Coordinates of C-alpha atoms in Angstrom, one line a residue:
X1 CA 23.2 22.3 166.0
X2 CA 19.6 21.8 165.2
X3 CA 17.6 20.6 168.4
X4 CA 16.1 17.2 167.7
X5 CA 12.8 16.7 168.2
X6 CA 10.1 14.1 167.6
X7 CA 6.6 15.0 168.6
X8 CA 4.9 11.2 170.0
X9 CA 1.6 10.1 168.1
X10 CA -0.1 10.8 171.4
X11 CA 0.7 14.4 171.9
X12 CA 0.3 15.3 168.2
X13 CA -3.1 13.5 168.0
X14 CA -4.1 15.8 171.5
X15 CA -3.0 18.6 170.1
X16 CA -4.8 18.5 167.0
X17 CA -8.3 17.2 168.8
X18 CA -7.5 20.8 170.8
X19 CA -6.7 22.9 167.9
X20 CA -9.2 21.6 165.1
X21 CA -12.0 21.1 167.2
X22 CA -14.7 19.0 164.9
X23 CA -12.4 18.5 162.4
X24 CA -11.7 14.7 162.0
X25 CA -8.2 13.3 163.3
X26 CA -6.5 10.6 161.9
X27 CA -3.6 8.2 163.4
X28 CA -0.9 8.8 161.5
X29 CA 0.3 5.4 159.9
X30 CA 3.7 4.4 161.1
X31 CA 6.5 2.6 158.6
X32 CA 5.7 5.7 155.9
X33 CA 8.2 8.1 155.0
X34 CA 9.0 8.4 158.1
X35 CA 12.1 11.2 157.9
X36 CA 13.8 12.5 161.1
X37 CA 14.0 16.3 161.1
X38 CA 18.4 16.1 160.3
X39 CA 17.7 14.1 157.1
X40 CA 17.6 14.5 153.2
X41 CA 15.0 13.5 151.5
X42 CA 13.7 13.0 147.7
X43 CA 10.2 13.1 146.5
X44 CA 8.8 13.5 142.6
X45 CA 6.1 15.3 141.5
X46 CA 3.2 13.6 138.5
X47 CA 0.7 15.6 137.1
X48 CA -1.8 15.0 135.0
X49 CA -1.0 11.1 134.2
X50 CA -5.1 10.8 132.6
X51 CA -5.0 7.4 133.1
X52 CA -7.3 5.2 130.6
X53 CA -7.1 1.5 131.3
X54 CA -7.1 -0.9 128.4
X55 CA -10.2 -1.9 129.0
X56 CA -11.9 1.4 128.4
X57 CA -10.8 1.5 124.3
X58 CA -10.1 -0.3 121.8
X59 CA -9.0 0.6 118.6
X60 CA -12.2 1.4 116.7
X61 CA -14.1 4.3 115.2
X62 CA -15.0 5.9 118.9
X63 CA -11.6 5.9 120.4
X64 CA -10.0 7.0 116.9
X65 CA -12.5 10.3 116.9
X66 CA -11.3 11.0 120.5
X67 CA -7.8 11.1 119.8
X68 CA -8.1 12.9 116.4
X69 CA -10.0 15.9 119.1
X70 CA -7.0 15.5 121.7
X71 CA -5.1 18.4 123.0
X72 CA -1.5 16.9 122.9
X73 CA -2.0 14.0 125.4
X74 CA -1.1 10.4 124.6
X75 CA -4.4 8.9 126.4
X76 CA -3.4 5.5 124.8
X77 CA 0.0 5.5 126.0
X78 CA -0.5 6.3 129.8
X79 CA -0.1 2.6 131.2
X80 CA 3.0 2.2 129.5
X81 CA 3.9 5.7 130.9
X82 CA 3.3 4.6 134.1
X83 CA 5.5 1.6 134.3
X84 CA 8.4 3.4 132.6
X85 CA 7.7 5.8 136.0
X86 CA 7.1 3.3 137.8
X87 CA 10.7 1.5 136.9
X88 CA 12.2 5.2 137.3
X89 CA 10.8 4.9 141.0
X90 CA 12.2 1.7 141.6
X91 CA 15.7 2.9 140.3
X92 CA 15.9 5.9 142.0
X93 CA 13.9 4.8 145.2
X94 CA 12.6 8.5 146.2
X95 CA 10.9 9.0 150.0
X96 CA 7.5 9.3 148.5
X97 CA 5.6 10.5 145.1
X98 CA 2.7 12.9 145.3
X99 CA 0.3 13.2 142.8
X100 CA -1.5 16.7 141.4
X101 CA -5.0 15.3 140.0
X102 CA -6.1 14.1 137.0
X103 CA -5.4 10.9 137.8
X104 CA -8.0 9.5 135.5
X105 CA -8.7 10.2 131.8
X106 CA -12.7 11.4 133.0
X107 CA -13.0 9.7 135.8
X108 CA -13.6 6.3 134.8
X109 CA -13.9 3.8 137.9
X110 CA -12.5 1.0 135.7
X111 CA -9.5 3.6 135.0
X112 CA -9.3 4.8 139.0
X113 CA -9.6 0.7 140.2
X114 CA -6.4 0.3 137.1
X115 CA -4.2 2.9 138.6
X116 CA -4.9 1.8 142.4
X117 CA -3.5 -1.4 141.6
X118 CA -0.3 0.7 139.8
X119 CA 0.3 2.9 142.6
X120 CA -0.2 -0.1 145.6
X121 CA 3.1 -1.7 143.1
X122 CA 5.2 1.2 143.7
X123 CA 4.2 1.2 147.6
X124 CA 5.6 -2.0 147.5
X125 CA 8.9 -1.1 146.5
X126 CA 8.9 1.1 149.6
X127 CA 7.8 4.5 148.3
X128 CA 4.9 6.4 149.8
X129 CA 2.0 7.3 148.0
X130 CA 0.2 10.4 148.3
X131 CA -3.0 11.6 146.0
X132 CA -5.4 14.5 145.6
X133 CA -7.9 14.9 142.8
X134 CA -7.9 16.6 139.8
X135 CA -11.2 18.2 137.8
X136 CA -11.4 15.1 135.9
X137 CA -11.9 12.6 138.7
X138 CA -14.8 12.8 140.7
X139 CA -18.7 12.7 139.3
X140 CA -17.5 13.6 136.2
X141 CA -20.3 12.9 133.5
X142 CA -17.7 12.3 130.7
X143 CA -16.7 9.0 132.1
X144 CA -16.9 7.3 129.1
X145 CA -15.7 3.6 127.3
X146 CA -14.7 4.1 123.8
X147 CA -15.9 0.6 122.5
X148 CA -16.8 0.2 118.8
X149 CA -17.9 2.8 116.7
X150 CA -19.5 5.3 119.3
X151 CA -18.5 6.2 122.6
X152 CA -20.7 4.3 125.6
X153 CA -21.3 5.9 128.9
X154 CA -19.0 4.6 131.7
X155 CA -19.2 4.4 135.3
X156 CA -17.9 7.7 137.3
X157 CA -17.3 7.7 141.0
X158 CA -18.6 10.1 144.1
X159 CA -16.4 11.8 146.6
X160 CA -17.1 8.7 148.9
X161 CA -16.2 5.9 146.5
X162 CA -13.2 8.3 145.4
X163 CA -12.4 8.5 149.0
X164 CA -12.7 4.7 149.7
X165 CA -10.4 3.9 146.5
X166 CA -7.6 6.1 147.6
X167 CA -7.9 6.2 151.1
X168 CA -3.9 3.6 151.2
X169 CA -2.6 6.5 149.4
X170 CA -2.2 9.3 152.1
X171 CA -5.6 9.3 153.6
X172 CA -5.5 6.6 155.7
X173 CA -2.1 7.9 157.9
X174 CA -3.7 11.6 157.3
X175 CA -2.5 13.8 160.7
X176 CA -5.8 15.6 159.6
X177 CA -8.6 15.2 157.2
X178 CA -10.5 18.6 156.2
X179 CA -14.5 17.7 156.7
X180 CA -15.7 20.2 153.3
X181 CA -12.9 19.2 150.9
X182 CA -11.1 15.6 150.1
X183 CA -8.2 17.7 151.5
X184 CA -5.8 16.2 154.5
X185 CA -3.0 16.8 156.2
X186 CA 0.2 14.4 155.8
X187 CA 3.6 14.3 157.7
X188 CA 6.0 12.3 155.7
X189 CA 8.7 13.8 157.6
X190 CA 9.3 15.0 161.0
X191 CA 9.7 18.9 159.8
X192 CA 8.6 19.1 156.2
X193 CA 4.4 17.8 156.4
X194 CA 2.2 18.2 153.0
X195 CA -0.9 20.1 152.5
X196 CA -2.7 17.8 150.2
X197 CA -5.7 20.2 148.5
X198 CA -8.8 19.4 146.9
X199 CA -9.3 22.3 144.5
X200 CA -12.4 20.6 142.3
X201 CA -15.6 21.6 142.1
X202 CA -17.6 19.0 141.6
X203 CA -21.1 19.9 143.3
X204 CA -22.6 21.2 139.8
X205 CA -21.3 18.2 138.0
X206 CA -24.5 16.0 137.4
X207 CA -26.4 19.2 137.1
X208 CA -24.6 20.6 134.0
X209 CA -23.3 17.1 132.7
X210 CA -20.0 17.9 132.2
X211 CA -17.0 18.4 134.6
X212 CA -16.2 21.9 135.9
X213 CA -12.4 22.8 134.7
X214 CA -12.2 25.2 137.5
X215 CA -11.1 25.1 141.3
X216 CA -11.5 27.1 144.4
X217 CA -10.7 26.5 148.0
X218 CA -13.9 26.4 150.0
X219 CA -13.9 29.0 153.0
X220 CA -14.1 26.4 155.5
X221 CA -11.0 24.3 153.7
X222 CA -9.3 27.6 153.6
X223 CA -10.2 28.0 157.9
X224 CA -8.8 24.3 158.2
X225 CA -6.0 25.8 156.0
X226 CA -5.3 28.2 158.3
X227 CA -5.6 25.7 162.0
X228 CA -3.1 23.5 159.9
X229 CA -0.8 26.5 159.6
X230 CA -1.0 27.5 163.4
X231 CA -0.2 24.2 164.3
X232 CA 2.7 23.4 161.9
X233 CA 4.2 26.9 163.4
X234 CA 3.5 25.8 167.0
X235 CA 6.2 23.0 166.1
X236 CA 8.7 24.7 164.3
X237 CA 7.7 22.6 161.1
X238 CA 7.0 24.1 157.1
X239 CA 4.6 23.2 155.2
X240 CA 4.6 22.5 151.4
X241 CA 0.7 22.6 149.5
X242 CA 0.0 20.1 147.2
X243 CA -3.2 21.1 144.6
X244 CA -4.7 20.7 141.3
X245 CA -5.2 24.4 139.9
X246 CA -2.8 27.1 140.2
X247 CA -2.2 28.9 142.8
X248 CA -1.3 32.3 141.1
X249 CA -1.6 32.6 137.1
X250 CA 0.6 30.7 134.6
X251 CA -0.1 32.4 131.8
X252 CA -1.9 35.7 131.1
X253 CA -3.8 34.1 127.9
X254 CA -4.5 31.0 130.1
X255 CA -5.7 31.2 133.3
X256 CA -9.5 31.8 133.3
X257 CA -10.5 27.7 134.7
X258 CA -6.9 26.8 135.8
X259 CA -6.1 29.5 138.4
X260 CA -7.9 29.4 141.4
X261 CA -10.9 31.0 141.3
X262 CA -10.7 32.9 145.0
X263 CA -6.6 32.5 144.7
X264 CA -5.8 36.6 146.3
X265 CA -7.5 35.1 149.5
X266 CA -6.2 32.1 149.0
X267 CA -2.2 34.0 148.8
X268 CA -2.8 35.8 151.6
X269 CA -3.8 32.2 153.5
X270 CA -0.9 30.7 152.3
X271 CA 1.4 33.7 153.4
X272 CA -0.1 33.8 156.9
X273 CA 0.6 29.9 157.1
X274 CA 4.8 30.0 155.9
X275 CA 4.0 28.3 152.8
X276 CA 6.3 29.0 150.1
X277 CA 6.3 26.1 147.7
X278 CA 2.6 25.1 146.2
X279 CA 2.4 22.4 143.6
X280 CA 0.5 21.9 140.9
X281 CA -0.5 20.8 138.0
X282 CA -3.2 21.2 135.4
X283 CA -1.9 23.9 133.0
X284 CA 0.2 20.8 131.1
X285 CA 3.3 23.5 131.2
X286 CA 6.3 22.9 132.4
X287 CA 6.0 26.5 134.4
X288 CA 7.2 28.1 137.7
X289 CA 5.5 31.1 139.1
X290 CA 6.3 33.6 142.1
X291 CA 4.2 36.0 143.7
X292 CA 5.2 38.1 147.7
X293 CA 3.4 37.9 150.2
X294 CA 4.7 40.5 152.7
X295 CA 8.8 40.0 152.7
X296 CA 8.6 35.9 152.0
X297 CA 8.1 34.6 147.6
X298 CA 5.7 32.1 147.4
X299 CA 6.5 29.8 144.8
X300 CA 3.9 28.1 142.2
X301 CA 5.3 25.1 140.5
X302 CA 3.4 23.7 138.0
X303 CA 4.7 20.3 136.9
X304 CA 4.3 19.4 133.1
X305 CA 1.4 16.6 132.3
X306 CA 3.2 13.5 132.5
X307 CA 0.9 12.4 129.1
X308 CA 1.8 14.9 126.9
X309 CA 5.2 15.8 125.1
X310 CA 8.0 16.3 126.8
X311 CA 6.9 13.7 129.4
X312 CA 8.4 14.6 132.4
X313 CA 7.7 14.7 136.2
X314 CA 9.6 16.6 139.1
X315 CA 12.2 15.8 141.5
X316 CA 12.5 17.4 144.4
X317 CA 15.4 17.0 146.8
X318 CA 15.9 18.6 150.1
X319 CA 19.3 18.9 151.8
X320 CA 19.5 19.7 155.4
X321 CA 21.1 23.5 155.8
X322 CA 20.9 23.7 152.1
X323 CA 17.0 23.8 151.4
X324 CA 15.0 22.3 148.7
X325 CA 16.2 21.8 145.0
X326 CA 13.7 21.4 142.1
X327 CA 14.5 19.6 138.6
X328 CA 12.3 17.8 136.0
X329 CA 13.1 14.3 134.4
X330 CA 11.9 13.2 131.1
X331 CA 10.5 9.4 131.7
X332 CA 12.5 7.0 129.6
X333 CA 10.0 5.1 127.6
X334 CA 12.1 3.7 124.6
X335 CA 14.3 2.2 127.2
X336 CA 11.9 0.8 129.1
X337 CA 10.3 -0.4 126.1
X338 CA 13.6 -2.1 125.1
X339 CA 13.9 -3.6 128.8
X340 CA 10.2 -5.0 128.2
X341 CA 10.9 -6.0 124.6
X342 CA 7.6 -4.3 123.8
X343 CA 6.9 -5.1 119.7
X344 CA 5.7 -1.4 119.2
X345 CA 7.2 1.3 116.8
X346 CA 6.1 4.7 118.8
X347 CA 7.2 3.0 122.1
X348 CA 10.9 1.8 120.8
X349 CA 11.0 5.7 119.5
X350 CA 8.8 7.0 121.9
X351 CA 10.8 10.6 122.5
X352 CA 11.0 11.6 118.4
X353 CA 7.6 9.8 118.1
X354 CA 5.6 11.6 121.1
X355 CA 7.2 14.6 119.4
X356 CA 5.8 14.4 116.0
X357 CA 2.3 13.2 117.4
X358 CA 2.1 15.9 119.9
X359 CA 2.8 18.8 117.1
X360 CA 0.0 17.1 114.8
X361 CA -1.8 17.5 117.6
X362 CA -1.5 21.0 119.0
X363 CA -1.2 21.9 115.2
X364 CA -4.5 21.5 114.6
X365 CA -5.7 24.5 116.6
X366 CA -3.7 26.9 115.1
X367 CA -4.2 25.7 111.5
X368 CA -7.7 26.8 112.2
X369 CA -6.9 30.1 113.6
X370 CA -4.2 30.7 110.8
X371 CA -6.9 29.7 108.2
X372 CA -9.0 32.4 108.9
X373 CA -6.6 35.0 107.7
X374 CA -7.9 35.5 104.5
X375 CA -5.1 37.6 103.6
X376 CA -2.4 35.0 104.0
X377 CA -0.7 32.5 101.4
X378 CA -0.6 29.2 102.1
X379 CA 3.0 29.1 102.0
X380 CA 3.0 31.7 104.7
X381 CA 0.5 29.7 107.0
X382 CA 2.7 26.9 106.6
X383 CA 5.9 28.8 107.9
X384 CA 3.9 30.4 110.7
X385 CA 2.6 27.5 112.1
X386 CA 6.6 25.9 111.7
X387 CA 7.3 28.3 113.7
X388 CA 4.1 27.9 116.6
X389 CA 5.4 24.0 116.1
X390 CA 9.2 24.7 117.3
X391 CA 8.4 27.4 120.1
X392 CA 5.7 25.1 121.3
X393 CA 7.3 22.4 121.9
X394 CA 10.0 24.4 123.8
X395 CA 7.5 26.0 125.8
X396 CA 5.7 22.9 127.6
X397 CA 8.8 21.9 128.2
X398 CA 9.4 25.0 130.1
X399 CA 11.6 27.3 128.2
X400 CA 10.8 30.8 127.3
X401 CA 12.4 34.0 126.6
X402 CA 16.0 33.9 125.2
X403 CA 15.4 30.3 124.8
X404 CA 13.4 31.0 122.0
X405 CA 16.1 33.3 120.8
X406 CA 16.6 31.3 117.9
X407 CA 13.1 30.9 116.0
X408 CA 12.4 34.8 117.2
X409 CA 15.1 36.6 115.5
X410 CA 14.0 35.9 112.1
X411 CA 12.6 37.6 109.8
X412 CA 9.6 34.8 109.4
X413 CA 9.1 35.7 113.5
X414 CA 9.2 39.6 112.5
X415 CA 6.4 38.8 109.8
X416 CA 4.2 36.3 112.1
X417 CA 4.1 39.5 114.5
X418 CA 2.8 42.0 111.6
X419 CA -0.7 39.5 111.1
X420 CA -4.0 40.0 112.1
X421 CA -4.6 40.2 116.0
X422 CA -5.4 36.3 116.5
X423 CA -4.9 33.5 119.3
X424 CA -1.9 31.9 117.5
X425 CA -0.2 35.1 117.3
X426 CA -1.2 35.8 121.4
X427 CA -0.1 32.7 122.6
X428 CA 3.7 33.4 120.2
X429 CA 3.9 36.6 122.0
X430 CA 3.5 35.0 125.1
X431 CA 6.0 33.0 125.4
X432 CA 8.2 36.2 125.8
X433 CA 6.9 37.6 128.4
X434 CA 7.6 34.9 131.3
X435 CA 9.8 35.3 134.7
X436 CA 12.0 32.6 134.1
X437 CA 14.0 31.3 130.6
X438 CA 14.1 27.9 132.1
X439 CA 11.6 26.7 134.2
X440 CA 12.8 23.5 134.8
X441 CA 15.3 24.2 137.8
X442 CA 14.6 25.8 140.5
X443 CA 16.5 26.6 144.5
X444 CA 14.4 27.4 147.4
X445 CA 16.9 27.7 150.2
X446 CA 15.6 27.8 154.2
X447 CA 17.7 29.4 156.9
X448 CA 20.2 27.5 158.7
X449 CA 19.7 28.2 161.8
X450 CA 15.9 27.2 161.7
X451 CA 15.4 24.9 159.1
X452 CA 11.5 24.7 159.7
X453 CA 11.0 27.8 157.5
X454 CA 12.5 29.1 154.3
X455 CA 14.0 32.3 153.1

């Protein structure tokens, strides 16, 4: 039998005032998630939702030269995204929902204030909340309205105002709040508390007037890091990270701005503190990476944009003795569309439409690259980018190796292999070279005789 425990607000706030010295202490905020150390629980996992309000577009010359630039991400489509996850949460009625960054398209206040509002609505169906920001988010100088026939400049936010916005959505019951970062500390279960991460750089922001796509943990987040760790040990609990940019690489042709940028220190922190599941985001891949750290497997699970083709968001489920069982589910639009009687063609066939606009899309790219083999037909350009079409959309998705079985062994594949060394025919190659064929699913058990750490 496991020994019950419950550690009272009183000691745990002493404890941490002790341990974390100047770091500030929060009370954590009763009626939240709060899970005895004997139960299951469920929690999903959104990334990248981008959010653009309504009232930062509308369908003129400005917005229609941003999307014709886009990188597979249905900007205009993320509300109605939202309240098909939204109606998903309601269904399904998970513990709590935690969110990987890039919240906001750029960081629009009107578009942060839009999603607030979304996110207090599914807090009211009794589901926790719990945010950190993405590279988009904060002081970004891209915040932009796309009004009329050329883009106007918005209104971004600061660390404070960000701070202020999203402080119901796991900063105000924080067990811990990390004084260098817009990190914290969260315990939505007696045994199982979340490491919520700030990766972003944001401090060069204004300076270069653009956002900085890479992340880092600062050495004194990565010391708070570390004081979390000792005290989740001193209490028999595990601890699951929650960031922006990856932990460990995703890709070996993509990685320079999305893996952190001090992430060998930040493994070895990690492995000293018993984490073993890091979430994240910001790749737009559906992808799940493992790296050791001394005899434990650290696991890096990168959930799929929930903006961009196939549309999907995580599901985690933990079963006591069992341990903790990872799945992704693609968000329903057409039928929520249906529900909603929404008059609007792509919405109503929203899975075969997000499809075909998210291969125009990434198409582009490659149609440049291909076009500058000068040696190539145009009928052959055509079949190699078919086939960068099909294995891509498999690959966000999060299948790889023999799933691709069936557009690599052909003698089209054999011939897109033979061309000129170029970053279509890199990123085809790839594909082939990943740990897992589906990275959709994945089993993390713990031991059963101490269920506050996993094997």
């Amino acid at each position: 039998m496991k020994k019950y425990r419950i550690i009272s607000l009183l000691l745990l706030n002493l404890m941490l005032l002790m341990s974390f010295g100047c770091v500030k202490v929060f009370r954590y905020s009763i009626g939240c998630a709060e899970i005895k150390s004997d139960e299951d629980f469920t929690f999903f996992i959104v990334s990248d939702i981008h959010h653009l309000t309504k009232e930062g577009y509308d369908n003129g010359k400005a917005f229609r030269e941003y999307l014709d630039t886009g990188d597979g991400k249905l900007i205009q489509y993320s509300g109605e995204l939202l309240d098909a996850l939204t109606r998903d949460i309601k269904a399904e009625q998970p513990d709590f929902v935690v969110f990987t960054g890039d919240l906001t398209c750029n960081g629009e206040r009107k578009s942060h204030l839009d999603l607030v509002k979304r996110l207090k609505a599914i807090e009211d169906e009794g589901t926790c909340v719990f945010v950190v920001p993405g590279n988009h988010d904060v002081q970004n100088p891209w915040a932009i309205d796309y009004i009329g026939d050329e883009p106007q400049k918005g209104s971004m936010i600061s660390n404070d105002e960000y701070l202020n916005i999203y402080s119901p959505f796991g900063y105000e019951g924080a067990v811990s709040r990390d004084t260098d970062s817009l990190s914290y500390l969260a315990m939505p279960t007696e045994d199982t508390w979340l490491l919520m991460l700030d990766s972003t750089i944001t401090n060069r922001n204004v300076a270069k007037q653009s956002p900085e796509q890479g992340g880092e943990l600062k050495p004194q987040t990565l010391k708070w890091i570390e004081q979390c760790g000792n005290l989740a040990k001193d209490n028999n609990v595990r601890l699951i990270a929650v960031m922006h940019h990856s932990l460990i690489d995703h890709s070996h042709i993509l990685n320079e701005n999305y893996t952190l940028e001090n992430s060998e220190e930040a493994v070895k922190v990690f492995g000293r503190c018993g984490i073993e599941i890091v979430l994240t985001g910001h790749v737009h891949i559906q992808d799940i990476k493992s790296c050791q750290y001394e005899d434990k497997t650290i696991y890096d699970i990168a959930t799929s944009s929930l903006v961009v083709y196939p549309h999907q968001y995580g599901r985690m489920d933990y079963t006591y003795g069992r341990g903790f069982d990872y799945r992704t589910v693609m968000v329903d639009v057409g039928k929520w569309s249906r529900q909603e009687q929404v008059d609007d063609e792509v919405l109503l066939n929203f899975e075969t439409r997000s499809m075909e606009l998210f291969v125009e899309q990434c198409g582009r790219m490659h149609q440049r690259c291909l076009s500058r083999q000068d040696d190539l037909s145009e009928e052959d350009r055509k079949v190699y980018l078919d086939i960068i079409d099909r294995m891509n959309i498999l690959y966000f998705a999060g299948y790889r190796n023999e799933a691709l079985s069936g557009i690599v062994n052909t003698e089209a594949f054999e011939r897109l292999k033979e061309i000129k060394p170029c970053f279509t025919k890199e990123y085809a190659m790839s594909m082939l070279e990943d740990q897992r064929t589906d990275n959709n699913v994945l089993h993390i058990p713990v031991h059963e005789d101490n269920e506050g750490s996993m094997q």
